[in-house]
């Protein structure tokens, strides 16, 4: 009796041990997958946000690729008839899809990433690349990629590497103006001049946009109908605002370089009396204009 009870107890113990080992193996497999995923996420985070040599090299490479993509978008109206256009189009679509996936993986909250303006811009651009025939009327939105690039961290790195840090505000104002210029030109071309042969339509659209933004208004090219009038109104209102902002950034930047004697902050408003970081009284040289 004693031996049988002992054998039964030992059998149960062995069975429980086997179950525990199986459960342990399953748990190890379950924890191994998140570890791999978190490892990939950590690597991507380091590459996108890190400051070491490899991360900066990756960020600069992404920036250069973005610049090449922007140039392709700007040259798009001249390349649509070439056979290689679709190959480059789909290659850029794959690149943007990969970048969107990578940035979604390193985001703290996916839903916040999806509602960001830059993310929405990239999603719309991706749709125009994947379905060029269906969304051909929205191809002008690709010009927003210029603005999207200017808002990225990579843009700041490239500006600093080029030694143009003190002109970053002017460069940003130029990019905003150029983005609006090509955005309106693309819309005007798509809506009013796309039927013209060759590049004449795109040049006419660009000519009309520049004349409207600068309020020159020669009148030799006008947009017909109600849509044309509304387009002209919106172009004038927003265009002149960006044009004035660009002129202000070039002639008199909002920030001046003056090192605070107390904390060392070296960028202040032109009319600042106190340092906004430490409150120390400033004596910024002023021309009295």
CSV table of C-alpha atoms in Angstrom, one decimal:
chain,number,residue,atom,x,y,z
A,1,UNK,CA,0.0,0.0,0.0
A,2,UNK,CA,2.7,2.4,0.9
A,3,UNK,CA,4.6,1.6,-2.3
A,4,UNK,CA,1.6,2.1,-4.5
A,5,UNK,CA,0.8,5.4,-2.9
A,6,UNK,CA,4.4,6.5,-3.3
A,7,UNK,CA,4.4,5.5,-6.9
A,8,UNK,CA,1.1,7.3,-7.5
A,9,UNK,CA,2.4,10.4,-5.8
A,10,UNK,CA,5.7,10.3,-7.8
A,11,UNK,CA,3.7,9.8,-11.0
A,12,UNK,CA,1.5,12.8,-10.3
A,13,UNK,CA,4.7,14.9,-9.5
A,14,UNK,CA,6.3,13.8,-12.7
A,15,UNK,CA,3.1,14.7,-14.6
A,16,UNK,CA,3.0,18.1,-12.9
A,17,UNK,CA,6.6,18.7,-13.7
A,18,UNK,CA,6.1,17.8,-17.4
A,19,UNK,CA,3.1,20.2,-17.5
A,20,UNK,CA,5.2,22.9,-15.9
A,21,UNK,CA,8.1,22.4,-18.4
A,22,UNK,CA,5.7,22.6,-21.3
A,23,UNK,CA,4.1,25.7,-19.8
A,24,UNK,CA,7.5,27.2,-19.3
A,25,UNK,CA,8.5,26.5,-22.9
A,26,UNK,CA,5.3,28.1,-24.2
A,27,UNK,CA,5.9,31.1,-21.9
A,28,UNK,CA,9.5,31.4,-23.2
A,29,UNK,CA,8.2,31.3,-26.7
A,30,UNK,CA,5.6,34.0,-25.9
A,31,UNK,CA,8.1,36.2,-24.3
A,32,UNK,CA,10.7,35.7,-27.0
A,33,UNK,CA,8.5,37.3,-29.7
A,34,UNK,CA,7.9,40.6,-27.8
A,35,UNK,CA,11.7,40.7,-27.0
A,36,UNK,CA,12.5,40.5,-30.8
A,37,UNK,CA,9.8,43.1,-31.6
A,38,UNK,CA,11.1,45.4,-28.8
A,39,UNK,CA,14.6,44.9,-30.0
A,40,UNK,CA,13.7,46.0,-33.5
A,41,UNK,CA,11.8,48.9,-32.1
A,42,UNK,CA,14.7,50.0,-30.0
A,43,UNK,CA,17.0,49.8,-33.0
A,44,UNK,CA,14.7,51.9,-35.1
A,45,UNK,CA,14.4,54.4,-32.3
A,46,UNK,CA,18.1,54.7,-32.0
A,47,UNK,CA,18.5,55.2,-35.7
A,48,UNK,CA,15.7,57.8,-36.0
A,49,UNK,CA,16.4,59.7,-32.7
A,50,UNK,CA,19.9,58.8,-31.8
A,51,UNK,CA,23.0,61.2,-31.9
A,52,UNK,CA,25.8,58.6,-32.4
A,53,UNK,CA,27.6,58.4,-35.7
A,54,UNK,CA,25.6,55.6,-37.2
A,55,UNK,CA,22.2,57.2,-36.3
A,56,UNK,CA,23.2,60.6,-37.7
A,57,UNK,CA,24.5,58.9,-40.9
A,58,UNK,CA,21.1,57.1,-41.2
A,59,UNK,CA,19.2,60.3,-40.6
A,60,UNK,CA,21.3,62.2,-43.2
A,61,UNK,CA,20.7,59.4,-45.7
A,62,UNK,CA,17.0,59.6,-45.2
A,63,UNK,CA,17.1,63.3,-45.7
A,64,UNK,CA,19.1,63.0,-49.0
A,65,UNK,CA,16.6,60.4,-50.2
A,66,UNK,CA,13.7,62.7,-49.3
A,67,UNK,CA,15.3,65.5,-51.3
A,68,UNK,CA,15.6,63.2,-54.3
A,69,UNK,CA,12.0,62.2,-53.9
A,70,UNK,CA,11.0,65.9,-53.8
A,71,UNK,CA,13.0,66.6,-57.0
A,72,UNK,CA,11.2,63.7,-58.7
A,73,UNK,CA,7.8,65.1,-57.7
A,74,UNK,CA,8.7,68.5,-59.1
A,75,UNK,CA,9.9,67.0,-62.3
A,76,UNK,CA,6.9,64.7,-62.6
A,77,UNK,CA,5.0,66.7,-65.2
A,78,UNK,CA,8.0,66.3,-67.6
A,79,UNK,CA,8.5,62.6,-67.0
A,80,UNK,CA,5.0,61.1,-67.2
A,81,UNK,CA,5.5,60.0,-70.8
A,82,UNK,CA,8.7,58.0,-70.2
A,83,UNK,CA,8.4,54.3,-69.5
A,84,UNK,CA,10.7,54.5,-66.4
A,85,UNK,CA,8.3,56.9,-64.7
A,86,UNK,CA,6.1,54.1,-63.2
A,87,UNK,CA,9.1,52.1,-62.0
A,88,UNK,CA,10.4,55.1,-60.1
A,89,UNK,CA,6.9,55.9,-58.9
A,90,UNK,CA,6.3,52.5,-57.4
A,91,UNK,CA,9.9,52.4,-55.9
A,92,UNK,CA,9.1,55.7,-54.1
A,93,UNK,CA,5.8,54.3,-52.9
A,94,UNK,CA,7.6,51.3,-51.4
A,95,UNK,CA,10.1,53.6,-49.7
A,96,UNK,CA,7.4,55.8,-48.2
A,97,UNK,CA,5.4,52.8,-47.1
A,98,UNK,CA,8.5,51.4,-45.3
A,99,UNK,CA,9.2,54.7,-43.6
A,100,UNK,CA,5.6,55.0,-42.5
A,101,UNK,CA,5.7,51.5,-41.0
A,102,UNK,CA,9.0,52.2,-39.2
A,103,UNK,CA,7.8,55.5,-37.7
A,104,UNK,CA,4.5,53.8,-36.6
A,105,UNK,CA,6.6,51.1,-34.8
A,106,UNK,CA,8.6,53.6,-32.8
A,107,UNK,CA,5.6,55.9,-32.0
A,108,UNK,CA,4.5,55.8,-28.4
A,109,UNK,CA,0.8,55.7,-29.4
A,110,UNK,CA,-0.2,54.6,-32.9
A,111,UNK,CA,-3.4,56.6,-33.0
A,112,UNK,CA,-1.5,59.8,-32.3
A,113,UNK,CA,0.9,59.0,-35.0
A,114,UNK,CA,-1.9,58.4,-37.5
A,115,UNK,CA,-3.5,61.8,-36.9
A,116,UNK,CA,-0.4,63.8,-37.2
A,117,UNK,CA,-0.4,66.2,-40.2
A,118,UNK,CA,2.8,64.8,-41.6
A,119,UNK,CA,1.5,61.3,-41.4
A,120,UNK,CA,-1.7,62.2,-43.2
A,121,UNK,CA,0.3,64.0,-45.9
A,122,UNK,CA,2.4,60.8,-46.5
A,123,UNK,CA,-0.7,58.6,-46.6
A,124,UNK,CA,-2.3,60.8,-49.3
A,125,UNK,CA,1.0,60.9,-51.2
A,126,UNK,CA,1.3,57.1,-50.9
A,127,UNK,CA,-2.2,56.7,-52.4
A,128,UNK,CA,-1.3,58.9,-55.4
A,129,UNK,CA,1.8,56.8,-56.0
A,130,UNK,CA,0.1,53.4,-55.7
A,131,UNK,CA,-2.9,54.4,-57.8
A,132,UNK,CA,-1.6,57.1,-60.2
A,133,UNK,CA,-4.5,56.8,-62.6
A,134,UNK,CA,-7.2,56.8,-59.9
A,135,UNK,CA,-5.8,59.7,-57.9
A,136,UNK,CA,-4.1,61.6,-60.7
A,137,UNK,CA,-6.2,64.7,-59.9
A,138,UNK,CA,-4.6,64.7,-56.4
A,139,UNK,CA,-1.0,64.4,-57.6
A,140,UNK,CA,-0.4,68.1,-56.8
A,141,UNK,CA,-0.6,67.2,-53.1
A,142,UNK,CA,2.9,65.6,-53.5
A,143,UNK,CA,4.3,69.2,-53.1
A,144,UNK,CA,3.3,68.9,-49.4
A,145,UNK,CA,6.3,66.5,-49.1
A,146,UNK,CA,8.5,69.6,-49.2
A,147,UNK,CA,6.8,71.0,-46.1
A,148,UNK,CA,6.7,67.6,-44.4
A,149,UNK,CA,10.5,67.3,-44.9
A,150,UNK,CA,11.1,70.8,-43.4
A,151,UNK,CA,9.2,69.8,-40.2
A,152,UNK,CA,11.4,66.7,-39.7
A,153,UNK,CA,14.3,66.3,-37.3
A,154,UNK,CA,16.5,65.4,-40.3
A,155,UNK,CA,16.0,68.8,-41.8
A,156,UNK,CA,17.5,70.5,-38.7
A,157,UNK,CA,20.4,68.1,-38.8
A,158,UNK,CA,21.2,68.8,-42.5
A,159,UNK,CA,20.9,72.6,-41.9
A,160,UNK,CA,23.3,72.4,-38.9
A,161,UNK,CA,25.7,70.2,-40.8
A,162,UNK,CA,25.8,72.7,-43.7
A,163,UNK,CA,26.7,75.5,-41.3
A,164,UNK,CA,23.5,77.4,-41.9
A,165,UNK,CA,22.0,77.2,-38.4
A,166,UNK,CA,21.6,80.9,-38.1
A,167,UNK,CA,19.6,81.0,-41.3
A,168,UNK,CA,17.2,78.2,-40.4
A,169,UNK,CA,14.3,80.6,-39.9
A,170,UNK,CA,14.9,82.1,-43.4
A,171,UNK,CA,15.2,78.6,-44.9
A,172,UNK,CA,12.0,77.5,-43.3
A,173,UNK,CA,10.1,80.6,-44.6
A,174,UNK,CA,11.5,79.9,-48.1
A,175,UNK,CA,10.4,76.3,-47.9
A,176,UNK,CA,6.8,77.3,-46.8
A,177,UNK,CA,6.6,79.8,-49.7
A,178,UNK,CA,7.9,77.3,-52.3
A,179,UNK,CA,5.6,74.6,-51.0
A,180,UNK,CA,2.6,76.8,-51.4
A,181,UNK,CA,3.8,78.0,-54.8
A,182,UNK,CA,4.1,74.4,-56.2
A,183,UNK,CA,0.9,73.3,-54.4
A,184,UNK,CA,-1.2,76.0,-56.0
A,185,UNK,CA,0.6,75.5,-59.4
A,186,UNK,CA,-0.1,71.8,-59.3
A,187,UNK,CA,-3.8,72.4,-58.5
A,188,UNK,CA,-4.2,75.1,-61.2
A,189,UNK,CA,-2.5,72.9,-63.7
A,190,UNK,CA,-4.6,69.9,-62.9
A,191,UNK,CA,-7.9,71.8,-62.8
A,192,UNK,CA,-7.4,74.2,-65.7
A,193,UNK,CA,-4.3,73.5,-67.9
A,194,UNK,CA,-3.9,69.8,-68.0
A,195,UNK,CA,-5.4,69.5,-71.5
A,196,UNK,CA,-2.6,71.6,-73.1
A,197,UNK,CA,0.1,69.7,-74.9
A,198,UNK,CA,3.7,69.5,-73.7
A,199,UNK,CA,4.9,71.6,-70.8
A,200,UNK,CA,3.0,74.7,-71.9
A,201,UNK,CA,0.2,74.0,-69.4
A,202,UNK,CA,2.5,73.7,-66.4
A,203,UNK,CA,4.4,76.8,-67.3
A,204,UNK,CA,1.1,78.8,-67.7
A,205,UNK,CA,0.0,77.5,-64.3
A,206,UNK,CA,3.3,78.5,-62.7
A,207,UNK,CA,3.1,81.9,-64.4
A,208,UNK,CA,-0.4,82.6,-63.2
A,209,UNK,CA,0.5,81.5,-59.6
A,210,UNK,CA,3.5,83.7,-59.4
A,211,UNK,CA,1.6,86.7,-60.8
A,212,UNK,CA,-1.2,86.1,-58.3
A,213,UNK,CA,0.9,85.6,-55.2
A,214,UNK,CA,2.9,88.7,-55.9
A,215,UNK,CA,-0.3,90.6,-56.6
A,216,UNK,CA,1.1,91.7,-59.9
A,217,UNK,CA,-1.9,90.4,-61.7
A,218,UNK,CA,-1.0,91.0,-65.4
A,219,UNK,CA,-4.4,89.6,-66.5
A,220,UNK,CA,-3.2,87.9,-69.6
A,221,UNK,CA,-4.0,84.5,-68.0
A,222,UNK,CA,-7.1,84.2,-65.9
A,223,UNK,CA,-9.0,81.2,-64.5
A,224,UNK,CA,-12.5,80.8,-65.8
A,225,UNK,CA,-15.7,80.2,-63.8
A,226,UNK,CA,-16.5,80.3,-60.1
A,227,UNK,CA,-13.8,77.8,-59.2
A,228,UNK,CA,-11.2,79.9,-60.9
A,229,UNK,CA,-12.3,83.0,-59.0
A,230,UNK,CA,-12.2,81.2,-55.6
A,231,UNK,CA,-8.8,79.8,-56.5
A,232,UNK,CA,-7.5,83.2,-57.3
A,233,UNK,CA,-8.9,84.7,-54.0
A,234,UNK,CA,-7.4,81.9,-51.8
A,235,UNK,CA,-4.0,82.2,-53.7
A,236,UNK,CA,-3.9,86.0,-53.1
A,237,UNK,CA,-4.8,85.8,-49.4
A,238,UNK,CA,-2.4,83.0,-48.4
A,239,UNK,CA,0.2,83.8,-51.0
A,240,UNK,CA,0.8,87.4,-50.0
A,241,UNK,CA,0.9,86.4,-46.3
A,242,UNK,CA,3.7,83.9,-47.0
A,243,UNK,CA,5.4,86.4,-49.2
A,244,UNK,CA,5.5,89.0,-46.5
A,245,UNK,CA,6.6,86.5,-44.0
A,246,UNK,CA,9.5,85.5,-46.2
A,247,UNK,CA,10.5,89.1,-46.7
A,248,UNK,CA,10.4,89.7,-42.9
A,249,UNK,CA,12.6,86.6,-42.3
A,250,UNK,CA,15.1,87.9,-44.8
A,251,UNK,CA,15.2,91.6,-43.9
A,252,UNK,CA,14.6,91.4,-40.2
A,253,UNK,CA,14.4,88.0,-38.5
A,254,UNK,CA,12.2,87.5,-35.5
A,255,UNK,CA,15.1,86.3,-33.4
A,256,UNK,CA,18.5,87.9,-32.9
A,257,UNK,CA,21.7,86.3,-31.7
A,258,UNK,CA,22.7,87.7,-28.4
A,259,UNK,CA,24.2,85.7,-25.6
A,260,UNK,CA,22.6,86.2,-22.2
A,261,UNK,CA,25.3,87.0,-19.6
A,262,UNK,CA,23.4,84.9,-17.0
A,263,UNK,CA,22.4,81.7,-18.6
A,264,UNK,CA,24.0,81.8,-22.1
A,265,UNK,CA,20.7,81.7,-24.1
A,266,UNK,CA,21.8,83.2,-27.4
A,267,UNK,CA,18.5,83.6,-29.4
A,268,UNK,CA,16.0,86.3,-28.2
A,269,UNK,CA,13.2,88.4,-29.7
A,270,UNK,CA,14.4,91.5,-31.3
A,271,UNK,CA,12.7,93.7,-28.7
A,272,UNK,CA,13.3,91.5,-25.7
A,273,UNK,CA,14.2,93.3,-22.4
A,274,UNK,CA,14.5,90.3,-20.2
A,275,UNK,CA,15.8,86.8,-21.0
A,276,UNK,CA,12.9,84.5,-21.1
A,277,UNK,CA,14.9,81.6,-19.7
A,278,UNK,CA,16.3,83.3,-16.5
A,279,UNK,CA,14.8,86.8,-16.4
A,280,UNK,CA,18.1,88.6,-16.6
A,281,UNK,CA,18.0,92.1,-18.0
A,282,UNK,CA,19.3,92.2,-21.6
A,283,UNK,CA,21.1,95.0,-23.4
A,284,UNK,CA,20.6,93.9,-27.0
A,285,UNK,CA,22.1,96.3,-29.5
A,286,UNK,CA,19.3,98.0,-31.6
A,287,UNK,CA,19.4,100.3,-34.5
A,288,UNK,CA,16.2,102.1,-33.4
A,289,UNK,CA,14.1,101.2,-36.4
